[in-house]
Short mmCIF file of C-alpha atoms in Angstrom, two decimals:
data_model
loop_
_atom_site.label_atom_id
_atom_site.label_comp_id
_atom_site.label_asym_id
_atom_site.label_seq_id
_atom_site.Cartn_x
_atom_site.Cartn_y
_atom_site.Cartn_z
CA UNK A 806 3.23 -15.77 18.96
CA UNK A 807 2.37 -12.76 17.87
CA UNK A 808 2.99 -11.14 21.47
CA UNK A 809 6.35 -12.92 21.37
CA UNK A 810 7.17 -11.10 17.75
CA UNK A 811 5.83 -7.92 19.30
CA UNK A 812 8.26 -7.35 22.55
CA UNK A 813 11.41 -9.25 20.40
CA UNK A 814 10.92 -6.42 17.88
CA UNK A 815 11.83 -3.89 20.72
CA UNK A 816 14.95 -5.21 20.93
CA UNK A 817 15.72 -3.02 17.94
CA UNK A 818 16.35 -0.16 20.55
CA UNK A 819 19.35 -2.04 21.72
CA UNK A 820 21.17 -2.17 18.59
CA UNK A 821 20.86 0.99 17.69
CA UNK A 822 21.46 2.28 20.47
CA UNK A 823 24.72 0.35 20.38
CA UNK A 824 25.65 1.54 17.13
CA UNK A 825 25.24 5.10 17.93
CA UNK A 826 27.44 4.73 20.71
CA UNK A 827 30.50 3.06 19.33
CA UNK A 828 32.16 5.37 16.57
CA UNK A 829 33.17 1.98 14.86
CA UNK A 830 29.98 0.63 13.95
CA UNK A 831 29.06 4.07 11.81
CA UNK A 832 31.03 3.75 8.46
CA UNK A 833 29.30 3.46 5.48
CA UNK A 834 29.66 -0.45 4.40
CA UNK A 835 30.07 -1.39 8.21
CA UNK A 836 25.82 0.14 8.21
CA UNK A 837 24.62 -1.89 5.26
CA UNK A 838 26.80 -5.22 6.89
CA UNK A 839 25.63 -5.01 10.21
CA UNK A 840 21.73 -3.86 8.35
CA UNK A 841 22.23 -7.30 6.37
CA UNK A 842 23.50 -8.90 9.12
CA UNK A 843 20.85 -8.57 11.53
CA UNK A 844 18.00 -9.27 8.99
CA UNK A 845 19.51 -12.74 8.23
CA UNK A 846 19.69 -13.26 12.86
CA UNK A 847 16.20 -12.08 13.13
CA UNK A 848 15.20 -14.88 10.56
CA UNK A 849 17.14 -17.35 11.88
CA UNK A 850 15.94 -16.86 15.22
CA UNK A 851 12.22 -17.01 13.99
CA UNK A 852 13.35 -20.09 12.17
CA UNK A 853 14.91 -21.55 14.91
CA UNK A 854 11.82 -20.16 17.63
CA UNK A 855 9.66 -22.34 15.72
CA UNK A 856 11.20 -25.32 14.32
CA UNK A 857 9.30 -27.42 16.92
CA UNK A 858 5.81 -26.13 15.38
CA UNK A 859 7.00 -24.67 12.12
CA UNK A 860 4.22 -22.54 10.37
CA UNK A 861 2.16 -23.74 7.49
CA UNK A 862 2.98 -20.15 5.45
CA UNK A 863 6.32 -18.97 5.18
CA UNK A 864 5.02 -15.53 4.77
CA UNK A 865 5.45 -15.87 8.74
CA UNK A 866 8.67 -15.15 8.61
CA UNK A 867 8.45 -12.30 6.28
CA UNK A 868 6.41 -10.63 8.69
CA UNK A 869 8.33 -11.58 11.52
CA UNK A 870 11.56 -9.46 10.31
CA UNK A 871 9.70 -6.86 8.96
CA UNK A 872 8.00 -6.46 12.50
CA UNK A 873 11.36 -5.84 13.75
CA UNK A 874 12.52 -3.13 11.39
CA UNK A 875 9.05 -1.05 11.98
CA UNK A 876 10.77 -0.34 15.41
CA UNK A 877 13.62 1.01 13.69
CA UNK A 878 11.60 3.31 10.95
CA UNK A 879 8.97 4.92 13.87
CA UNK A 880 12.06 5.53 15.96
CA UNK A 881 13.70 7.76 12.82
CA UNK A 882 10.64 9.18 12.17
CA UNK A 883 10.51 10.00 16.46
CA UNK A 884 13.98 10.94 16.41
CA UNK A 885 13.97 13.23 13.38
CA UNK A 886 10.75 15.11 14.77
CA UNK A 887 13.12 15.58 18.02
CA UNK A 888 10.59 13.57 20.48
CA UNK A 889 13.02 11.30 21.24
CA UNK A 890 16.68 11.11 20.81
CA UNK A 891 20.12 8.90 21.07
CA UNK A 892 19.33 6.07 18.78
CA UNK A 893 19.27 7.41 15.25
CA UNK A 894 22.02 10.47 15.01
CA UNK A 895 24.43 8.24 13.09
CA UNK A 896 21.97 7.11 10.13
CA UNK A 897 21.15 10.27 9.77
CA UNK A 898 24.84 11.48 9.02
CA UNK A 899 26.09 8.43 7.14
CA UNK A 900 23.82 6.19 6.90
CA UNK A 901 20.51 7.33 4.87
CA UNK A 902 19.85 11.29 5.16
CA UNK A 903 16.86 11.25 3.18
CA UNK A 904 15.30 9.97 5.64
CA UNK A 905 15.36 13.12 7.24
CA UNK A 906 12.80 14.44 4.51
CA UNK A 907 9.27 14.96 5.71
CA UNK A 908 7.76 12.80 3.12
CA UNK A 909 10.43 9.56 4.32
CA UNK A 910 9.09 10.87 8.00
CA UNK A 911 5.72 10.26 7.62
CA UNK A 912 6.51 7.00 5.49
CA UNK A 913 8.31 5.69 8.78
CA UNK A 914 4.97 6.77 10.91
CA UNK A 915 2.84 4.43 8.83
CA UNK A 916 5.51 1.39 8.31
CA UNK A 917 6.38 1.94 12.10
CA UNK A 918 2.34 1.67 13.36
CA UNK A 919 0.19 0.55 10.75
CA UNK A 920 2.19 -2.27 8.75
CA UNK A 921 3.37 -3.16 12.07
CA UNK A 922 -0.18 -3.73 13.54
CA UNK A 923 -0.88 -5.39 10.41
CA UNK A 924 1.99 -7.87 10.62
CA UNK A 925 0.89 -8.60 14.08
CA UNK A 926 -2.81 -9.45 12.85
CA UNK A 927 -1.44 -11.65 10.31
CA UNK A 928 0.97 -13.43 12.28
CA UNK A 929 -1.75 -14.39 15.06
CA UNK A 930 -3.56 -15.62 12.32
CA UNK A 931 -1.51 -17.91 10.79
CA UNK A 932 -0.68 -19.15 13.66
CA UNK A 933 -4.55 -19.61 14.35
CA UNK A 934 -4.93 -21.09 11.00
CA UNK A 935 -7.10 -18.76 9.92
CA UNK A 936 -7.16 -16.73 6.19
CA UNK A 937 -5.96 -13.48 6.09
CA UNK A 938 -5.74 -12.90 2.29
CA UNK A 939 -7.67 -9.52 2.07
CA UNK A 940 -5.59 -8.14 4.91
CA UNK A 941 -2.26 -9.54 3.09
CA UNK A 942 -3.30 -7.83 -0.14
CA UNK A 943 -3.84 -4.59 1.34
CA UNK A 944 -0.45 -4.81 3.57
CA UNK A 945 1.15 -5.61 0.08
CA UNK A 946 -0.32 -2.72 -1.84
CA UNK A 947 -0.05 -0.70 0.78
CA UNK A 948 3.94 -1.75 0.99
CA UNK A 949 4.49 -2.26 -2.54
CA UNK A 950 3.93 1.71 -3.24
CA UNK A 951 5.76 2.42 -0.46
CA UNK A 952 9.00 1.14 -1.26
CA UNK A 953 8.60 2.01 -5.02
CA UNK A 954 7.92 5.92 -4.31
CA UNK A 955 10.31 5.65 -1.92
CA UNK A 956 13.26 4.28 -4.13
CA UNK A 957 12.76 6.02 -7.25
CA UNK A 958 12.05 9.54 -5.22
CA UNK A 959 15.56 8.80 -3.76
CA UNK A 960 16.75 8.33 -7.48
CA UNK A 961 15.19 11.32 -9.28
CA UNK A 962 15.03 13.77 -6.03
CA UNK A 963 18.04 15.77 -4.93
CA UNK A 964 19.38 12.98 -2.73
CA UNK A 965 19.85 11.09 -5.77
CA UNK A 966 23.51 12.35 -5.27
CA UNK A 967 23.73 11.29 -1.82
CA UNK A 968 23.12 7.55 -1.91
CA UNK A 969 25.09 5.36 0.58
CA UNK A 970 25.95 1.62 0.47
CA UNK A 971 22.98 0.83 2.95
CA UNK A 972 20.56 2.36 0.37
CA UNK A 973 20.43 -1.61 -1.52
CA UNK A 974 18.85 -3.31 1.35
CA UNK A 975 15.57 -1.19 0.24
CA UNK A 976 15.27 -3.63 -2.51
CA UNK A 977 14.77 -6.15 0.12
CA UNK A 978 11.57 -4.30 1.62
CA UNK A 979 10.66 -3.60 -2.56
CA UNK A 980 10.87 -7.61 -3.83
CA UNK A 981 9.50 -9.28 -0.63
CA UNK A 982 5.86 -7.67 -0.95
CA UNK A 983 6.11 -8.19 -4.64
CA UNK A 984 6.57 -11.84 -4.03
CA UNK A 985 3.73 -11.69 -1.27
CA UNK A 986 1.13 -10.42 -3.35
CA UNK A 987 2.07 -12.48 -6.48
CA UNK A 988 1.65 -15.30 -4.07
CA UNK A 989 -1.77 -13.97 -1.90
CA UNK A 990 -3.47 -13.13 -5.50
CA UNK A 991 -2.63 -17.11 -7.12
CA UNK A 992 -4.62 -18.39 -3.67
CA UNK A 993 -8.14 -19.39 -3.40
CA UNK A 994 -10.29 -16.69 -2.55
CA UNK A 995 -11.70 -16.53 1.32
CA UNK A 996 -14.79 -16.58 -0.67
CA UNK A 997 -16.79 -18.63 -3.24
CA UNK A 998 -16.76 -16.71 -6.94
CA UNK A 999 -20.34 -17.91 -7.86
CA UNK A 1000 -23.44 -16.98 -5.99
CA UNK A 1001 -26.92 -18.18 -6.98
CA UNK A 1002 -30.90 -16.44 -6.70
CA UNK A 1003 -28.59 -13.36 -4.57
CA UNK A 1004 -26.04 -13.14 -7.28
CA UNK A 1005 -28.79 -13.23 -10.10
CA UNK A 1006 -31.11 -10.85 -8.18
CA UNK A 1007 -28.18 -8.49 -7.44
CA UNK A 1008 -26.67 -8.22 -11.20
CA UNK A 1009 -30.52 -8.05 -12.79
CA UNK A 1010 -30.19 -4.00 -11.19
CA UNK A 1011 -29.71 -1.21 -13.41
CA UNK A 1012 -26.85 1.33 -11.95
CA UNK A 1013 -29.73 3.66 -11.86
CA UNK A 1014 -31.56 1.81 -8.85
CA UNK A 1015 -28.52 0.99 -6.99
CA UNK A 1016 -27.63 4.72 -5.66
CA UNK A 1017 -24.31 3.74 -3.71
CA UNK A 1018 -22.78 2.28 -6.48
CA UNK A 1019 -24.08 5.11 -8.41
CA UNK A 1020 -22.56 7.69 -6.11
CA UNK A 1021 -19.36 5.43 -6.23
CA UNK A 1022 -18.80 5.72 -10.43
CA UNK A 1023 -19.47 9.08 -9.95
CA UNK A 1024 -16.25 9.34 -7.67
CA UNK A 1025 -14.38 7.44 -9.11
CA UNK A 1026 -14.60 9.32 -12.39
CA UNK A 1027 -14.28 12.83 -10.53
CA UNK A 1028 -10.89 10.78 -9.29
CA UNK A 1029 -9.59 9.69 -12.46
CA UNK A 1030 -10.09 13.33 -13.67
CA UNK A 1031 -8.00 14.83 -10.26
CA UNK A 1032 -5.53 11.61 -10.79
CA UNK A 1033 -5.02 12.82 -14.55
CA UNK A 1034 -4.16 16.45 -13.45
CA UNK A 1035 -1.52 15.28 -10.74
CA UNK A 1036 0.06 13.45 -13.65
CA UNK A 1037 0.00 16.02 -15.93
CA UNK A 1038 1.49 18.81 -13.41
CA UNK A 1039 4.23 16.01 -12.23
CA UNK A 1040 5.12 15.24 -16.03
CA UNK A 1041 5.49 19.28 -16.38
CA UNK A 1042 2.47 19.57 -19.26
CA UNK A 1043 2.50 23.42 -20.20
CA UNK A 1044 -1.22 23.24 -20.01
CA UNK A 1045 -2.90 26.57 -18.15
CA UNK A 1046 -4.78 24.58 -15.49
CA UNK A 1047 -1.63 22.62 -14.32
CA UNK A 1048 0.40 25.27 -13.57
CA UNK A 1049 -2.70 27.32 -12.22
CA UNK A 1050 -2.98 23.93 -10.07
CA UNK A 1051 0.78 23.55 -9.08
CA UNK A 1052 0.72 27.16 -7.81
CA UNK A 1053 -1.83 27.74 -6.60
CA UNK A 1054 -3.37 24.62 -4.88
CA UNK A 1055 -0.53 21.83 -4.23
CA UNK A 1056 2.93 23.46 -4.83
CA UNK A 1057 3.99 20.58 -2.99
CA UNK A 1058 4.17 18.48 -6.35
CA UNK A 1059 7.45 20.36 -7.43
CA UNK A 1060 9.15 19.69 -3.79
CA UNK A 1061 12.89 19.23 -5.14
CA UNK A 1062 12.50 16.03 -2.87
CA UNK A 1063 11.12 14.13 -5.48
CA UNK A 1064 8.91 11.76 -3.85
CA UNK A 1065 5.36 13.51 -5.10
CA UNK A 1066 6.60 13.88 -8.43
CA UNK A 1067 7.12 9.98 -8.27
CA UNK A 1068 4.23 9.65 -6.65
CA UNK A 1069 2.15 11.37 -8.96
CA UNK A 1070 3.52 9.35 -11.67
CA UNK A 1071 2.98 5.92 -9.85
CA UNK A 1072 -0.57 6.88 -9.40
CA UNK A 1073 -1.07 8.31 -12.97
CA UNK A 1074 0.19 5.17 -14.70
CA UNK A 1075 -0.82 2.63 -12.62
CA UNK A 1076 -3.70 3.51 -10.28
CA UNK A 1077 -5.75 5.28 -13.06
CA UNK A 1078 -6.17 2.38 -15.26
CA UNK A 1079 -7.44 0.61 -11.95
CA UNK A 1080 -10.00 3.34 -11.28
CA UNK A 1081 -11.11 2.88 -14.91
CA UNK A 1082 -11.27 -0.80 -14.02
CA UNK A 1083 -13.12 -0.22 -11.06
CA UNK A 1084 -16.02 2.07 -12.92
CA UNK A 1085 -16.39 -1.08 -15.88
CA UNK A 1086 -16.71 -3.37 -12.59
CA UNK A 1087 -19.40 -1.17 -11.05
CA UNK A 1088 -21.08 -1.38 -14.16
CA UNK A 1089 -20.67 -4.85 -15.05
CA UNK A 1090 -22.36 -7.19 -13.58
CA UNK A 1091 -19.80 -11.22 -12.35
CA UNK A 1092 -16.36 -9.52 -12.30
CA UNK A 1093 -14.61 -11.57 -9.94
CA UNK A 1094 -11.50 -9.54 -9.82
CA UNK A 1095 -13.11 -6.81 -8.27
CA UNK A 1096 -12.53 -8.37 -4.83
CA UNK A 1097 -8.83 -8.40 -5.10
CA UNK A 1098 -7.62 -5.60 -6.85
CA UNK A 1099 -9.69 -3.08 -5.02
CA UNK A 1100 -8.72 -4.55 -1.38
CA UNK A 1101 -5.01 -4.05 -3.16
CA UNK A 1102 -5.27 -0.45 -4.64
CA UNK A 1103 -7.13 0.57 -1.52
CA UNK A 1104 -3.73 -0.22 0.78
CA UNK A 1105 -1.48 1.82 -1.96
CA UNK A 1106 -3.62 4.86 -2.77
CA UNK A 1107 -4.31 5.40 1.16
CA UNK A 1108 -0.61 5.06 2.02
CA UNK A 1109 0.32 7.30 -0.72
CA UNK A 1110 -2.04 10.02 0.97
CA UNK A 1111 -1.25 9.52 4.10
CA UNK A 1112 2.37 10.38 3.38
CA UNK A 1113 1.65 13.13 1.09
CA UNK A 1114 -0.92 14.71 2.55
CA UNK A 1115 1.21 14.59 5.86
CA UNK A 1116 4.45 16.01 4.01
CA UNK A 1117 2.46 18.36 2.66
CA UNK A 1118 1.79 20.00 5.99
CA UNK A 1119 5.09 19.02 8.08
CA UNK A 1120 7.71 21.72 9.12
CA UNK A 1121 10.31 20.34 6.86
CA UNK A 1122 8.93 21.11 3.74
CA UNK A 1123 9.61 24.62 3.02
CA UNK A 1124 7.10 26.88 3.58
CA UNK A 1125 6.80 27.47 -0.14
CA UNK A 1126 6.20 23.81 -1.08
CA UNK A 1127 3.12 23.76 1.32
CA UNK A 1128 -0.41 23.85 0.88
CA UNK A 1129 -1.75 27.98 0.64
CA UNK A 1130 -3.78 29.07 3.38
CA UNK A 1131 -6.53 30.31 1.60
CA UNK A 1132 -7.49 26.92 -0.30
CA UNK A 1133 -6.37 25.05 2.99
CA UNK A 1134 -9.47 23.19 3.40
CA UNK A 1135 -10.69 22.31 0.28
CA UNK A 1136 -7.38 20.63 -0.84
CA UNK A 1137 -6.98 18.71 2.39
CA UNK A 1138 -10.78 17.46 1.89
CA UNK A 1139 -10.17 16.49 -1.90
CA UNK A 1140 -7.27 14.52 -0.51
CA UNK A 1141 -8.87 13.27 2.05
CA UNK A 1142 -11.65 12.12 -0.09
CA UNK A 1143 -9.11 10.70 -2.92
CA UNK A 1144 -7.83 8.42 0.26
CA UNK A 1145 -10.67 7.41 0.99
CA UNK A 1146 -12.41 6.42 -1.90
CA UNK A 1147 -10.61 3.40 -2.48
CA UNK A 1148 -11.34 1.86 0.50
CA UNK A 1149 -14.98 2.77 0.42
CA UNK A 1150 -14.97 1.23 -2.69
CA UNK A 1151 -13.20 -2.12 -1.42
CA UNK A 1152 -15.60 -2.02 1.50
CA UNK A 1153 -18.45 -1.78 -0.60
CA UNK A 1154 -17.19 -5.31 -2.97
CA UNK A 1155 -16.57 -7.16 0.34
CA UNK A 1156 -19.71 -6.24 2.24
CA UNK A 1157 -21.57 -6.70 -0.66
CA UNK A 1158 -20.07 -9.01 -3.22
CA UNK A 1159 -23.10 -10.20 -4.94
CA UNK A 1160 -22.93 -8.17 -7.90
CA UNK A 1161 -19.35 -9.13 -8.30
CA UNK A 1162 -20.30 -12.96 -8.57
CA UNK A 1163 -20.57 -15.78 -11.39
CA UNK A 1164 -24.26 -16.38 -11.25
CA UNK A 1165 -24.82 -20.10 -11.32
CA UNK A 1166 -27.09 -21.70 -13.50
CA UNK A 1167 -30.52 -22.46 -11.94
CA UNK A 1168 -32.01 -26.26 -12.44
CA UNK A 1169 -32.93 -27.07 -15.93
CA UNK A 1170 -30.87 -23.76 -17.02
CA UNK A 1171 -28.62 -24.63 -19.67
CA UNK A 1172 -27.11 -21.05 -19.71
CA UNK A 1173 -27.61 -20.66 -23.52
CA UNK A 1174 -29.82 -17.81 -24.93
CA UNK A 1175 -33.07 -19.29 -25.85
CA UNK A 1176 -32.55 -18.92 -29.66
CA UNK A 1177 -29.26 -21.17 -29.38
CA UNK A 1178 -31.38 -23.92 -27.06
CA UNK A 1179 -34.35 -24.63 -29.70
CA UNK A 1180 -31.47 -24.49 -32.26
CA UNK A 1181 -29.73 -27.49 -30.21
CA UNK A 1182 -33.72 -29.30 -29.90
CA UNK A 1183 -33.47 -28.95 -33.20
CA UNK A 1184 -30.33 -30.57 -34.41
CA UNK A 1185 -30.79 -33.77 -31.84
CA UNK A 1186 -34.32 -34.31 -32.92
#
């Protein structure tokens, strides 16, 4: 199936090719009908595809569609860095210009190669039966922030002026992997949450003789601090080291764009409290949640870099939005790091997930402190 989803999607190319072609199909509201339009087809013909053998998840059919619209965001983000051409002109004159900006550009690249490899994984394995919750959750952080940052830098950026009818059907691509994570995090977990003489082993460890995780706190504080002074500089604090910062280090913050700014903020307000999260889970020992919400933040924060970093550095940003020459490599390796911390992290709960466990009682353990079980001797003598 998911070989079938894969050469269908292609046929993408077709319509748009079409629609560039015939002067008709290129007004404003005839874009966002023929956009809804085909969405509602593609499902249909899923639905239809596999009504014989009709798939146990209906997340199938989200990723089905959304296969077929990566083809159209990697071939804007091909056609507006000029490799290809002849599909895209008219959506870039009336359909949604921002997409033109380097930030939306390298947002295409990574919904057009790396969601859509993910959607394929997914949809061979529910068709295999098999789980792919961890996978799901970082596909929906990972699209969640996407659309979000993409929206609301449309909104507050200088294109905020330029919004066309076709703009609404973003809120599609926004409330479907809100609904897909709200559903992957109320499943049951790929694995069990209590462990037994591992588990108890595992959490008896002081941070102190368990280096990795050490190292890892350490990180994750060092990228609460760097989170905290992205914030600050995007919510214009008049404090000396964020404007030292914003000019001399990442002037790319203040791109009139708006998508860092809103980036900055989504990441300030939402991903530092996670970090903080992550530190207290490092530290203490049976919390579950560690599992999920790391696999989750891990798909956001290294989609959010990936675009930024690549913005950052693409010939559409003006040259005095871009990264100085001089401190070149040492703010593309603290971004690099800040991606890839996250993951590490999430890598290190699922390879590892002992520490993160319910310990289960041992035989003749009644889990009470040993003060509170002669108390109960007591009281039934």
């Amino acid at each position: 199936m998911e070989t079938f989803v894969f050469l269908f999607s292609f046929s993408a190319l077709g319509i748009l090719y079409a629609m560039n072609t015939i002067p008709e199909f290129q007004e404003p509201y005839v874009i966002l009908a023929i956009g809804a339009a085909v969405l509602v087809v593609v499902f249909l013909f899923y639905f239809l595809v596999t009504r014989g053998n009709p798939p146990k998840d209906a997340l199938f059919f989200v990723f089905a569609v959304f296969s077929f619209t990566c083809v159209i965001d990697l071939t804007s983000a091909l056609e507006y860095d000029g490799i290809i051409s002849g599909f895209m002109e008219f959506y870039q004159k009336t359909g949604e210009p921002y997409l033109g900006t380097a930030y939306a550009i390298m947002m295409c690249y990574w919904d057009g190669i790396a969601h859509f490899i993910m959607y394929l994984v997914m949809i061979s394995r529910i068709t295999d039966r098999k789980a792919y919750r961890t996978l799901g959750l970082f596909w929906a952080g990972s699209l969640c922030v996407n659309m979000s940052v993409f929206i609301g830098g449309i909104v507050a950026g200088k294109y905020g002026s330029e919004i066309r009818p076709v703009f609404w059907l973003n809120f599609l691509f926004l409330l479907m992997p809100v609904w897909a994570a709200v559903t992957l995090f109320t499943r049951p977990k790929d694995r069990p949450l209590i462990g037994g003489y591992n588990a108890h082993n595992a959490q008896s460890m002081k941070l102190i003789w368990r280096p990795l995780d050490l190292i890892l706190v350490l990180l994750l504080l060092a990228a609460m601090a760097f989170t905290t002074l992205r914030g600050l500089v995007a919510l214009d604090s008049p404090l000396e080291a964020c404007s030292t910062y914003l000019k001399h280090y990442e002037p790319y913050l203040k791109d009139p764009v708006g998508y860092p700014r809103v980036m900055m903020l989504h990441l300030f307000f939402y991903g530092l409290p996670l970090l903080g999260a992550f530190v207290y889970g490092l530290l203490k020992p049976g919390c579950t949640w560690m599992s999920d919400w790391t696999v989750f933040l891990a798909g956001a924060v290294i989609q959010c870099q990936w675009a930024h970093i690549g913005a950052s550095l693409h010939p559409r940003t003006s040259a005095p939005f871009r990264i100085p020459d001089d401190v070149f490599p040492s703010v593309l390796a603290a971004n690099l790091l800040y991606a890839a911390l996250p993951v590490l992290v999430a890598m290190r709960v699922q390879s590892n997930p002992y520490f993160f466990l319910k310990v289960a009682p041992f035989p003749g353990q009644t889990g009470l402190p040993n003060s509170e079980e002669k108390d109960t001797k007591y009281k039934d003598k």
